[in-house]
């Protein structure tokens, strides 16, 4: 009989010492068991078996207690530095989505297309977010997070240069679409990368700061693009050149400073090193058998998200809600120029400054989300480390009310003769409400579906990208025909109809999770 016990003072061995320790454990008839729980989902359990089966398991590459190579065990300082780099990757990709918005009129004049058609430079970029994750998500699960993002960011930089060199509308639009396909890599994989290094109890804080980067790009992009467009000697092409410069700087930083964080990939590399260092080919890891094929891409990264979107009420409601508010963010790229440039007669660059109020609202949302984090941490502790999705919803409810208030106040104060500061303050409410809702929607899906969180988030990404691509095209005819007040009031009315969503899930969320095919409930 093999004795199973746990070491009183676990060590942190290198790859070679891991092999020697495991071999010694077998010789002494002792197996070191490692507990796997929500605090360390990358850990692998060694069940109690007969000696032959256990010896086979001992050649499986795994994390040991306090293993320094396990990303969950890295120092807070190191993980914060990694989080900053991930935020910069996401910011660069999201900045690209809106930096050309103030240049649409100049692009239309140069290429000879209508103002409405020029909006395709925004919509096609966002449409790339529909298709890109189908490529970059499986790549990240096969070759790791780093390889799935950095080459794609190089592609974003190259297509940005190509767009800046364009001589006709077709080239501009094609370059922008492929910029979106490549730029979607960090937007789709950064959240998963944060989950690779932060424990569930504190992950909400990291995700909140990541949301600032994702939302900060679309809000700051128009201000930067407006300044470049009106600058003498620069013009609309330099919105793309400046973007390429920024992307290149971020890629250079992350190439040398960003480590791989995906646990299965790291364990695969450990198994390979163990085989090389010991000469024993029995060391292995299941990730070595994973292959990238069309069938897995279709079933895991397309079919499953669509199935969850159409059969899971929680995914459907949350995805529709998050997509609506996300789509309105991109709709403002056309609404604000109509209100402040055309109706109030502000100069082009000045008319982009209200986006600064939107960004201030985003920063306020950070405070709202963080203020609810202690409550969530207590709920997780009470649940013995398990995520508690319903504890994400009070913050979402606060954001929902702020969002509705902001929309209705903006609707009836945006046009003269109402003084402009009133509508700008309303924009701050919209930004705070949007970011709070959006962030908690993502957290709710991740907490609820856990093992299938990537598919749930992919369903949300697919729907929100479709709406965000379409709503900017709708903005000009809608606001021209209806007027700012009625058009925005319609949007505010839709947002008001969604107010019960967080409260309904507070009451019925657990019951729905118990009936779900994909959401584990213990």
Coordinates of C-alpha atoms in Angstrom, one line a residue:
X1 CA 0.0 0.0 0.0
X2 CA 1.3 3.4 -0.9
X3 CA 1.3 6.0 1.8
X4 CA -0.2 9.4 0.8
X5 CA 0.8 12.4 2.8
X6 CA 1.6 16.1 2.3
X7 CA 5.0 17.6 3.0
X8 CA 5.1 19.9 6.1
X9 CA 7.4 22.4 4.4
X10 CA 6.8 22.4 0.6
X11 CA 9.6 23.6 -1.5
X12 CA 9.7 25.3 -4.9
X13 CA 11.8 23.1 -7.1
X14 CA 13.1 23.8 -10.6
X15 CA 12.1 21.6 -13.4
X16 CA 15.0 19.1 -12.7
X17 CA 14.4 19.0 -9.0
X18 CA 10.7 18.3 -9.7
X19 CA 11.7 15.1 -11.4
X20 CA 14.1 14.0 -8.7
X21 CA 11.6 14.8 -5.9
X22 CA 8.9 12.8 -7.6
X23 CA 11.2 9.9 -8.2
X24 CA 12.3 9.9 -4.6
X25 CA 8.7 10.1 -3.4
X26 CA 8.0 6.8 -5.3
X27 CA 11.0 5.1 -3.8
X28 CA 10.0 6.0 -0.3
X29 CA 6.4 4.9 -0.9
X30 CA 5.1 8.5 -0.4
X31 CA 3.1 10.5 -2.8
X32 CA 2.8 14.3 -2.2
X33 CA -0.9 15.2 -2.8
X34 CA -1.7 18.6 -4.0
X35 CA -5.2 20.1 -3.3
X36 CA -6.8 21.7 -6.3
X37 CA -9.5 24.3 -5.6
X38 CA -10.9 27.6 -6.9
X39 CA -7.8 29.4 -5.5
X40 CA -5.5 27.5 -7.8
X41 CA -7.5 26.1 -10.8
X42 CA -4.2 25.3 -12.7
X43 CA -3.3 22.7 -10.0
X44 CA -3.7 19.0 -10.9
X45 CA -5.1 16.5 -8.4
X46 CA -3.3 13.1 -7.9
X47 CA -6.1 10.7 -6.8
X48 CA -5.2 7.9 -4.4
X49 CA -4.7 4.8 -6.5
X50 CA -2.6 1.6 -6.5
X51 CA 1.2 2.1 -6.8
X52 CA 1.4 1.3 -10.5
X53 CA -1.2 4.0 -11.4
X54 CA 0.4 6.5 -9.1
X55 CA 3.8 5.9 -10.6
X56 CA 2.3 6.7 -14.0
X57 CA 0.8 9.9 -12.7
X58 CA 4.2 10.9 -11.3
X59 CA 5.4 11.5 -14.8
X60 CA 2.7 14.0 -15.4
X61 CA 4.1 17.6 -15.3
X62 CA 2.2 19.5 -12.7
X63 CA 2.5 22.4 -10.2
X64 CA 3.8 21.7 -6.7
X65 CA 2.8 23.7 -3.7
X66 CA 4.3 27.2 -3.8
X67 CA 5.8 26.5 -7.2
X68 CA 7.5 29.7 -8.4
X69 CA 6.8 28.9 -12.0
X70 CA 3.0 28.9 -11.3
X71 CA 1.7 32.3 -12.4
X72 CA -0.7 32.3 -9.4
X73 CA 2.3 32.3 -7.1
X74 CA 4.1 35.3 -8.6
X75 CA 4.4 38.4 -6.5
X76 CA 1.7 41.0 -6.6
X77 CA 4.3 43.5 -8.0
X78 CA 5.1 41.3 -10.9
X79 CA 1.5 40.5 -11.6
X80 CA 0.6 44.2 -11.5
X81 CA 3.4 44.9 -14.0
X82 CA 2.0 42.2 -16.3
X83 CA -1.5 43.6 -15.9
X84 CA -0.2 47.1 -17.0
X85 CA 1.3 45.6 -20.1
X86 CA -1.9 43.7 -20.9
X87 CA -3.8 47.0 -20.4
X88 CA -1.5 48.7 -22.9
X89 CA -2.1 46.0 -25.5
X90 CA -5.9 46.3 -25.1
X91 CA -5.7 50.1 -25.1
X92 CA -3.8 50.2 -28.4
X93 CA -6.3 48.0 -30.0
X94 CA -9.3 49.9 -28.7
X95 CA -7.7 53.2 -29.5
X96 CA -7.5 52.1 -33.2
X97 CA -11.2 51.7 -33.3
X98 CA -12.0 55.4 -32.9
X99 CA -8.9 57.4 -33.7
X100 CA -10.0 57.9 -37.3
X101 CA -13.6 59.1 -36.3
X102 CA -12.8 62.9 -36.5
X103 CA -11.1 62.3 -39.9
X104 CA -14.1 60.8 -41.5
X105 CA -15.1 64.0 -43.3
X106 CA -11.5 64.4 -44.6
X107 CA -11.4 60.8 -45.7
X108 CA -14.8 61.2 -47.5
X109 CA -13.5 64.4 -49.3
X110 CA -10.3 62.8 -50.3
X111 CA -11.7 59.5 -51.5
X112 CA -14.9 60.9 -53.1
X113 CA -17.4 59.0 -51.0
X114 CA -20.3 60.3 -48.9
X115 CA -20.1 61.2 -45.3
X116 CA -22.3 58.2 -44.4
X117 CA -20.1 55.8 -46.4
X118 CA -16.9 57.1 -44.7
X119 CA -18.3 55.8 -41.3
X120 CA -17.4 52.3 -42.7
X121 CA -13.8 53.0 -41.5
X122 CA -15.1 52.6 -38.0
X123 CA -17.8 49.9 -38.6
X124 CA -15.5 47.6 -40.6
X125 CA -12.8 47.8 -37.9
X126 CA -15.3 46.7 -35.3
X127 CA -16.6 44.1 -37.6
X128 CA -13.2 42.6 -37.5
X129 CA -13.8 41.9 -33.9
X130 CA -16.5 39.4 -34.9
X131 CA -14.1 37.2 -36.9
X132 CA -10.7 37.8 -35.2
X133 CA -11.5 36.0 -31.9
X134 CA -12.3 32.8 -33.9
X135 CA -8.6 32.8 -34.8
X136 CA -6.8 34.2 -31.8
X137 CA -8.7 32.4 -29.0
X138 CA -7.7 28.9 -30.3
X139 CA -4.2 30.1 -31.0
X140 CA -3.9 31.3 -27.4
X141 CA -5.1 27.9 -26.1
X142 CA -2.5 26.0 -28.2
X143 CA 0.6 28.2 -28.2
X144 CA 0.0 30.5 -25.3
X145 CA -1.2 34.0 -24.7
X146 CA 1.9 35.8 -25.8
X147 CA 2.1 34.2 -29.2
X148 CA -1.6 34.8 -29.8
X149 CA -1.3 38.6 -29.2
X150 CA 2.1 40.0 -30.2
X151 CA 2.2 38.9 -33.8
X152 CA -1.4 40.0 -34.3
X153 CA -0.4 43.4 -32.9
X154 CA 2.4 43.6 -35.5
X155 CA -0.3 43.0 -38.1
X156 CA -2.4 45.8 -36.7
X157 CA 0.6 48.2 -37.0
X158 CA 1.3 47.1 -40.6
X159 CA -2.3 47.5 -41.7
X160 CA -2.5 50.9 -40.0
X161 CA 0.4 52.0 -42.1
X162 CA -1.3 50.6 -45.1
X163 CA -4.4 52.5 -44.4
X164 CA -2.4 55.7 -44.0
X165 CA -0.9 55.1 -47.4
X166 CA -4.2 54.4 -49.1
X167 CA -5.1 56.3 -52.3
X168 CA -8.8 55.3 -52.5
X169 CA -11.8 54.4 -50.4
X170 CA -11.6 50.6 -51.0
X171 CA -8.1 50.4 -49.7
X172 CA -9.0 52.4 -46.6
X173 CA -11.9 50.1 -45.8
X174 CA -10.1 46.8 -46.5
X175 CA -7.1 48.0 -44.4
X176 CA -9.4 49.0 -41.6
X177 CA -11.2 45.7 -41.6
X178 CA -8.0 43.7 -41.3
X179 CA -6.8 46.1 -38.7
X180 CA -9.8 45.1 -36.7
X181 CA -9.2 41.4 -37.3
X182 CA -5.6 41.7 -35.9
X183 CA -6.5 44.2 -33.3
X184 CA -9.1 41.9 -31.8
X185 CA -6.4 39.6 -30.4
X186 CA -5.7 41.5 -27.2
X187 CA -9.3 42.5 -26.7
X188 CA -10.4 38.8 -26.8
X189 CA -7.4 37.3 -24.9
X190 CA -6.4 39.9 -22.3
X191 CA -9.3 39.0 -20.0
X192 CA -8.3 35.3 -20.1
X193 CA -4.7 36.3 -19.4
X194 CA -5.7 38.2 -16.3
X195 CA -7.6 35.0 -15.2
X196 CA -4.3 33.1 -15.6
X197 CA -2.5 35.2 -12.9
X198 CA -5.1 36.6 -10.5
X199 CA -7.1 34.5 -8.0
X200 CA -10.9 34.9 -8.2
X201 CA -11.2 36.9 -5.0
X202 CA -9.0 39.7 -6.4
X203 CA -9.6 39.3 -10.1
X204 CA -12.4 41.8 -10.1
X205 CA -9.9 44.6 -9.3
X206 CA -7.6 43.7 -12.1
X207 CA -10.6 43.4 -14.5
X208 CA -11.8 46.8 -13.5
X209 CA -8.5 48.4 -14.4
X210 CA -8.4 46.4 -17.6
X211 CA -11.9 47.8 -18.5
X212 CA -10.4 51.3 -18.3
X213 CA -8.0 50.4 -21.0
X214 CA -10.6 48.8 -23.2
X215 CA -13.1 51.7 -22.9
X216 CA -10.5 54.4 -22.6
X217 CA -9.4 53.8 -26.2
X218 CA -12.7 54.6 -27.8
X219 CA -13.2 57.6 -25.6
X220 CA -9.7 59.2 -25.9
X221 CA -9.3 58.2 -29.6
X222 CA -11.5 60.9 -31.0
X223 CA -9.7 63.6 -29.0
X224 CA -6.3 62.4 -30.2
X225 CA -7.6 61.9 -33.8
X226 CA -9.2 65.4 -33.8
X227 CA -5.9 67.1 -32.7
X228 CA -3.9 65.2 -35.4
X229 CA -6.5 65.9 -38.2
X230 CA -6.6 69.7 -37.7
X231 CA -2.8 70.0 -37.1
X232 CA -1.0 71.8 -39.9
X233 CA 1.2 69.5 -41.8
X234 CA -0.3 66.3 -40.5
X235 CA -3.9 65.5 -41.6
X236 CA -6.0 62.3 -41.5
X237 CA -3.2 60.0 -42.6
X238 CA -1.3 60.7 -39.4
X239 CA -4.1 59.3 -37.3
X240 CA -3.0 55.9 -38.7
X241 CA 0.7 56.6 -38.6
X242 CA 0.5 57.7 -35.0
X243 CA -1.4 54.6 -34.2
X244 CA 1.2 52.4 -35.8
X245 CA 3.9 54.2 -33.8
X246 CA 2.0 53.5 -30.5
X247 CA 1.4 49.9 -31.4
X248 CA 5.1 49.4 -32.2
X249 CA 6.1 50.8 -28.9
X250 CA 3.7 48.5 -27.0
X251 CA 4.9 45.5 -29.0
X252 CA 8.5 46.3 -28.3
X253 CA 7.8 46.6 -24.6
X254 CA 5.8 43.4 -24.3
X255 CA 8.2 41.4 -26.4
X256 CA 10.9 41.8 -23.8
X257 CA 8.9 42.2 -20.6
X258 CA 5.7 40.1 -20.9
X259 CA 6.1 36.5 -19.8
X260 CA 3.9 33.6 -20.9
X261 CA 1.1 33.1 -18.4
X262 CA -1.1 30.3 -19.7
X263 CA -0.6 27.4 -17.3
X264 CA -1.3 24.4 -19.7
X265 CA 1.3 25.8 -22.1
X266 CA 3.8 26.4 -19.3
X267 CA 3.3 22.8 -18.0
X268 CA 3.8 21.5 -21.5
X269 CA 7.1 23.3 -21.7
X270 CA 8.0 21.8 -18.2
X271 CA 7.3 18.3 -19.5
X272 CA 9.5 18.9 -22.5
X273 CA 12.3 20.2 -20.3
X274 CA 12.0 17.3 -17.9
X275 CA 12.4 14.8 -20.8
X276 CA 15.4 16.7 -22.0
X277 CA 17.1 17.0 -18.6
X278 CA 16.4 13.5 -17.4
X279 CA 16.4 11.6 -20.7
X280 CA 13.1 9.9 -19.5
X281 CA 10.5 10.1 -22.2
X282 CA 7.7 9.2 -19.8
X283 CA 7.3 12.8 -18.6
X284 CA 4.3 14.3 -20.3
X285 CA 1.4 16.7 -20.1
X286 CA -2.1 16.5 -21.8
X287 CA -1.6 19.8 -23.5
X288 CA 1.0 18.2 -25.8
X289 CA -1.8 16.3 -27.4
X290 CA -4.0 19.3 -28.2
X291 CA -4.1 20.1 -31.9
X292 CA -5.6 23.1 -33.7
X293 CA -8.0 21.8 -36.3
X294 CA -11.1 23.1 -38.1
X295 CA -13.4 20.8 -36.1
X296 CA -12.3 22.2 -32.7
X297 CA -12.5 25.8 -34.0
X298 CA -16.1 25.2 -35.2
X299 CA -17.3 23.3 -32.2
X300 CA -15.6 25.2 -29.4
X301 CA -15.2 28.8 -30.8
X302 CA -18.2 29.1 -32.9
X303 CA -20.9 26.5 -32.3
X304 CA -20.7 26.5 -28.5
X305 CA -20.9 30.3 -28.1
X306 CA -23.9 30.4 -30.6
X307 CA -25.5 27.5 -28.7
X308 CA -25.1 29.3 -25.4
X309 CA -26.4 32.6 -26.8
X310 CA -29.6 30.9 -28.1
X311 CA -30.3 28.4 -25.3
X312 CA -28.9 30.0 -22.1
X313 CA -31.2 32.8 -20.7
X314 CA -28.4 34.3 -18.6
X315 CA -26.0 34.5 -21.6
X316 CA -28.8 35.9 -23.8
X317 CA -29.9 38.6 -21.4
X318 CA -26.5 39.6 -20.3
X319 CA -25.0 39.6 -23.8
X320 CA -27.9 41.7 -25.2
X321 CA -27.6 44.2 -22.3
X322 CA -23.8 44.5 -22.6
X323 CA -24.0 44.7 -26.4
X324 CA -26.5 47.5 -26.3
X325 CA -24.5 49.7 -24.0
X326 CA -21.3 48.8 -25.8
X327 CA -22.9 49.7 -29.1
X328 CA -24.0 53.1 -27.8
X329 CA -20.4 53.9 -26.9
X330 CA -19.5 53.6 -30.6
X331 CA -22.6 55.4 -31.6
X332 CA -21.4 58.5 -29.7
X333 CA -18.5 58.7 -32.3
X334 CA -21.2 60.0 -34.7
X335 CA -23.6 61.6 -32.2
X336 CA -21.2 64.0 -30.5
X337 CA -20.0 65.5 -33.8
X338 CA -23.6 66.1 -34.8
X339 CA -24.4 67.7 -31.5
X340 CA -21.3 69.8 -30.9
X341 CA -19.8 70.4 -34.3
X342 CA -22.9 70.8 -36.5
X343 CA -25.6 72.0 -34.1
X344 CA -23.5 74.1 -31.7
X345 CA -20.9 75.1 -34.3
X346 CA -17.8 74.2 -32.3
X347 CA -14.6 73.7 -34.3
X348 CA -13.6 70.1 -35.1
X349 CA -11.1 69.6 -32.3
X350 CA -13.2 71.4 -29.7
X351 CA -16.2 69.2 -30.6
X352 CA -14.2 66.1 -29.6
X353 CA -13.5 67.3 -26.1
X354 CA -16.8 66.0 -24.7
X355 CA -15.3 62.6 -25.1
X356 CA -13.1 63.6 -22.2
X357 CA -16.2 63.8 -20.0
X358 CA -17.0 60.3 -21.2
X359 CA -13.5 59.1 -20.0
X360 CA -14.0 60.9 -16.7
X361 CA -17.2 58.9 -16.3
X362 CA -15.2 55.7 -17.1
X363 CA -12.7 56.6 -14.2
X364 CA -15.7 57.2 -11.9
X365 CA -16.9 53.7 -12.8
X366 CA -13.6 52.3 -11.4
X367 CA -14.5 53.8 -8.0
X368 CA -18.0 52.3 -8.2
X369 CA -16.7 48.8 -9.1
X370 CA -14.0 48.9 -6.5
X371 CA -16.3 50.0 -3.8
X372 CA -18.3 46.8 -4.3
X373 CA -15.2 44.6 -4.4
X374 CA -15.1 44.1 -0.5
X375 CA -18.7 42.9 -0.6
X376 CA -17.9 40.4 -3.3
X377 CA -14.8 39.2 -1.5
X378 CA -16.9 38.5 1.6
X379 CA -19.4 36.6 -0.5
X380 CA -16.6 34.5 -2.0
X381 CA -15.1 33.7 1.5
X382 CA -18.6 32.7 2.7
X383 CA -18.8 30.4 -0.3
X384 CA -15.5 28.8 0.6
X385 CA -13.7 30.3 -2.4
X386 CA -16.3 29.6 -5.0
X387 CA -17.4 32.5 -7.3
X388 CA -20.7 34.1 -6.4
X389 CA -22.1 35.7 -9.6
X390 CA -25.2 37.3 -8.0
X391 CA -22.8 39.4 -5.8
X392 CA -21.7 41.2 -9.0
X393 CA -25.2 42.5 -9.7
X394 CA -25.6 45.4 -7.1
X395 CA -22.9 47.3 -8.9
X396 CA -24.6 46.6 -12.2
X397 CA -27.8 48.0 -10.9
X398 CA -26.1 51.2 -9.9
X399 CA -24.6 51.5 -13.3
X400 CA -28.0 50.9 -15.0
X401 CA -29.6 53.8 -13.2
X402 CA -26.7 56.1 -14.0
X403 CA -26.8 55.1 -17.6
X404 CA -30.5 55.8 -17.9
X405 CA -30.2 59.2 -16.1
X406 CA -27.3 60.2 -18.4
X407 CA -29.2 59.4 -21.6
X408 CA -32.4 61.2 -20.7
X409 CA -30.6 64.3 -19.4
X410 CA -28.4 64.4 -22.5
X411 CA -31.4 63.9 -24.8
X412 CA -33.1 67.2 -23.7
X413 CA -30.0 69.4 -22.9
X414 CA -27.7 68.6 -25.8
X415 CA -29.0 71.3 -28.3
X416 CA -29.0 75.0 -27.8
X417 CA -30.2 77.1 -26.0
X418 CA -29.4 74.9 -23.0
X419 CA -25.8 75.7 -21.8
X420 CA -23.3 73.1 -22.9
X421 CA -22.0 72.1 -19.4
X422 CA -25.3 70.4 -18.6
X423 CA -25.0 67.9 -21.5
X424 CA -21.3 67.3 -20.8
X425 CA -22.1 66.4 -17.2
X426 CA -24.8 64.0 -18.6
X427 CA -22.1 62.4 -20.8
X428 CA -20.1 61.7 -17.6
X429 CA -23.1 59.8 -16.2
X430 CA -23.3 57.8 -19.5
X431 CA -19.7 56.9 -19.3
X432 CA -19.9 55.8 -15.6
X433 CA -23.1 53.8 -16.2
X434 CA -21.8 52.2 -19.4
X435 CA -18.5 51.0 -17.9
X436 CA -20.1 49.7 -14.6
X437 CA -22.7 47.7 -16.6
X438 CA -20.2 46.4 -19.1
X439 CA -17.6 45.3 -16.5
X440 CA -20.1 43.6 -14.3
X441 CA -21.7 41.8 -17.2
X442 CA -18.3 40.3 -18.1
X443 CA -17.6 39.4 -14.5
X444 CA -21.0 37.8 -14.1
X445 CA -20.5 35.6 -17.2
X446 CA -17.0 34.5 -16.0
X447 CA -18.2 33.7 -12.5
X448 CA -21.3 31.8 -13.8
X449 CA -19.8 29.6 -16.5
X450 CA -16.2 29.2 -15.3
X451 CA -15.1 26.2 -17.4
X452 CA -17.2 27.6 -20.3
X453 CA -16.5 31.2 -19.5
X454 CA -14.5 31.7 -22.8
X455 CA -17.5 30.6 -24.8
X456 CA -19.9 32.8 -22.8
X457 CA -17.6 35.8 -23.3
X458 CA -17.2 34.9 -27.0
X459 CA -21.0 34.9 -27.4
X460 CA -21.0 38.4 -25.8
X461 CA -18.1 39.6 -28.0
X462 CA -19.8 38.4 -31.1
X463 CA -23.1 40.1 -30.4
X464 CA -21.6 43.4 -29.1
X465 CA -19.3 43.6 -32.1
X466 CA -22.2 43.3 -34.5
X467 CA -24.2 46.0 -32.7
X468 CA -21.1 48.3 -32.3
X469 CA -20.5 47.9 -36.0
X470 CA -24.0 48.7 -37.0
X471 CA -25.1 51.5 -34.6
X472 CA -22.6 54.2 -35.9
X473 CA -24.1 53.7 -39.4
X474 CA -27.6 54.2 -37.9
X475 CA -26.7 57.4 -35.9
X476 CA -26.7 60.0 -38.6
X477 CA -30.0 59.1 -40.4
X478 CA -31.7 58.6 -37.0
X479 CA -30.5 61.8 -35.4
X480 CA -31.1 63.8 -38.6
X481 CA -34.6 62.6 -39.1
X482 CA -35.8 62.5 -35.5
X483 CA -33.7 65.1 -33.8
X484 CA -31.3 64.7 -30.8
X485 CA -34.0 64.7 -28.1
X486 CA -36.4 62.1 -29.5
X487 CA -33.6 59.9 -30.9
X488 CA -31.7 59.8 -27.6
X489 CA -34.9 59.4 -25.7
X490 CA -35.6 56.2 -27.6
X491 CA -32.2 54.9 -26.6
X492 CA -32.9 55.9 -23.0
X493 CA -36.2 54.2 -23.1
X494 CA -34.6 50.9 -24.2
X495 CA -32.0 51.3 -21.4
X496 CA -34.9 51.9 -18.9
X497 CA -36.6 48.7 -20.0
X498 CA -33.4 46.8 -19.1
X499 CA -33.3 48.2 -15.6
X500 CA -34.9 45.1 -14.1
X501 CA -32.2 42.8 -15.5
X502 CA -29.8 42.8 -12.5
X503 CA -32.7 42.6 -10.0
X504 CA -34.2 39.6 -11.8
X505 CA -30.9 37.8 -11.8
X506 CA -30.4 38.6 -8.1
X507 CA -33.6 36.8 -7.4
X508 CA -33.6 34.0 -10.0
X509 CA -29.9 33.7 -10.9
X510 CA -29.2 30.6 -8.7
X511 CA -32.3 28.8 -9.9
X512 CA -31.3 29.5 -13.5
X513 CA -27.8 28.3 -12.9
X514 CA -29.0 25.0 -11.4
X515 CA -31.0 24.4 -14.6
X516 CA -28.1 25.3 -16.9
X517 CA -26.2 22.8 -19.0
X518 CA -23.0 24.8 -18.8
X519 CA -23.0 26.5 -15.4
X520 CA -21.7 24.4 -12.5
X521 CA -23.4 24.8 -9.2
X522 CA -22.0 23.2 -6.0

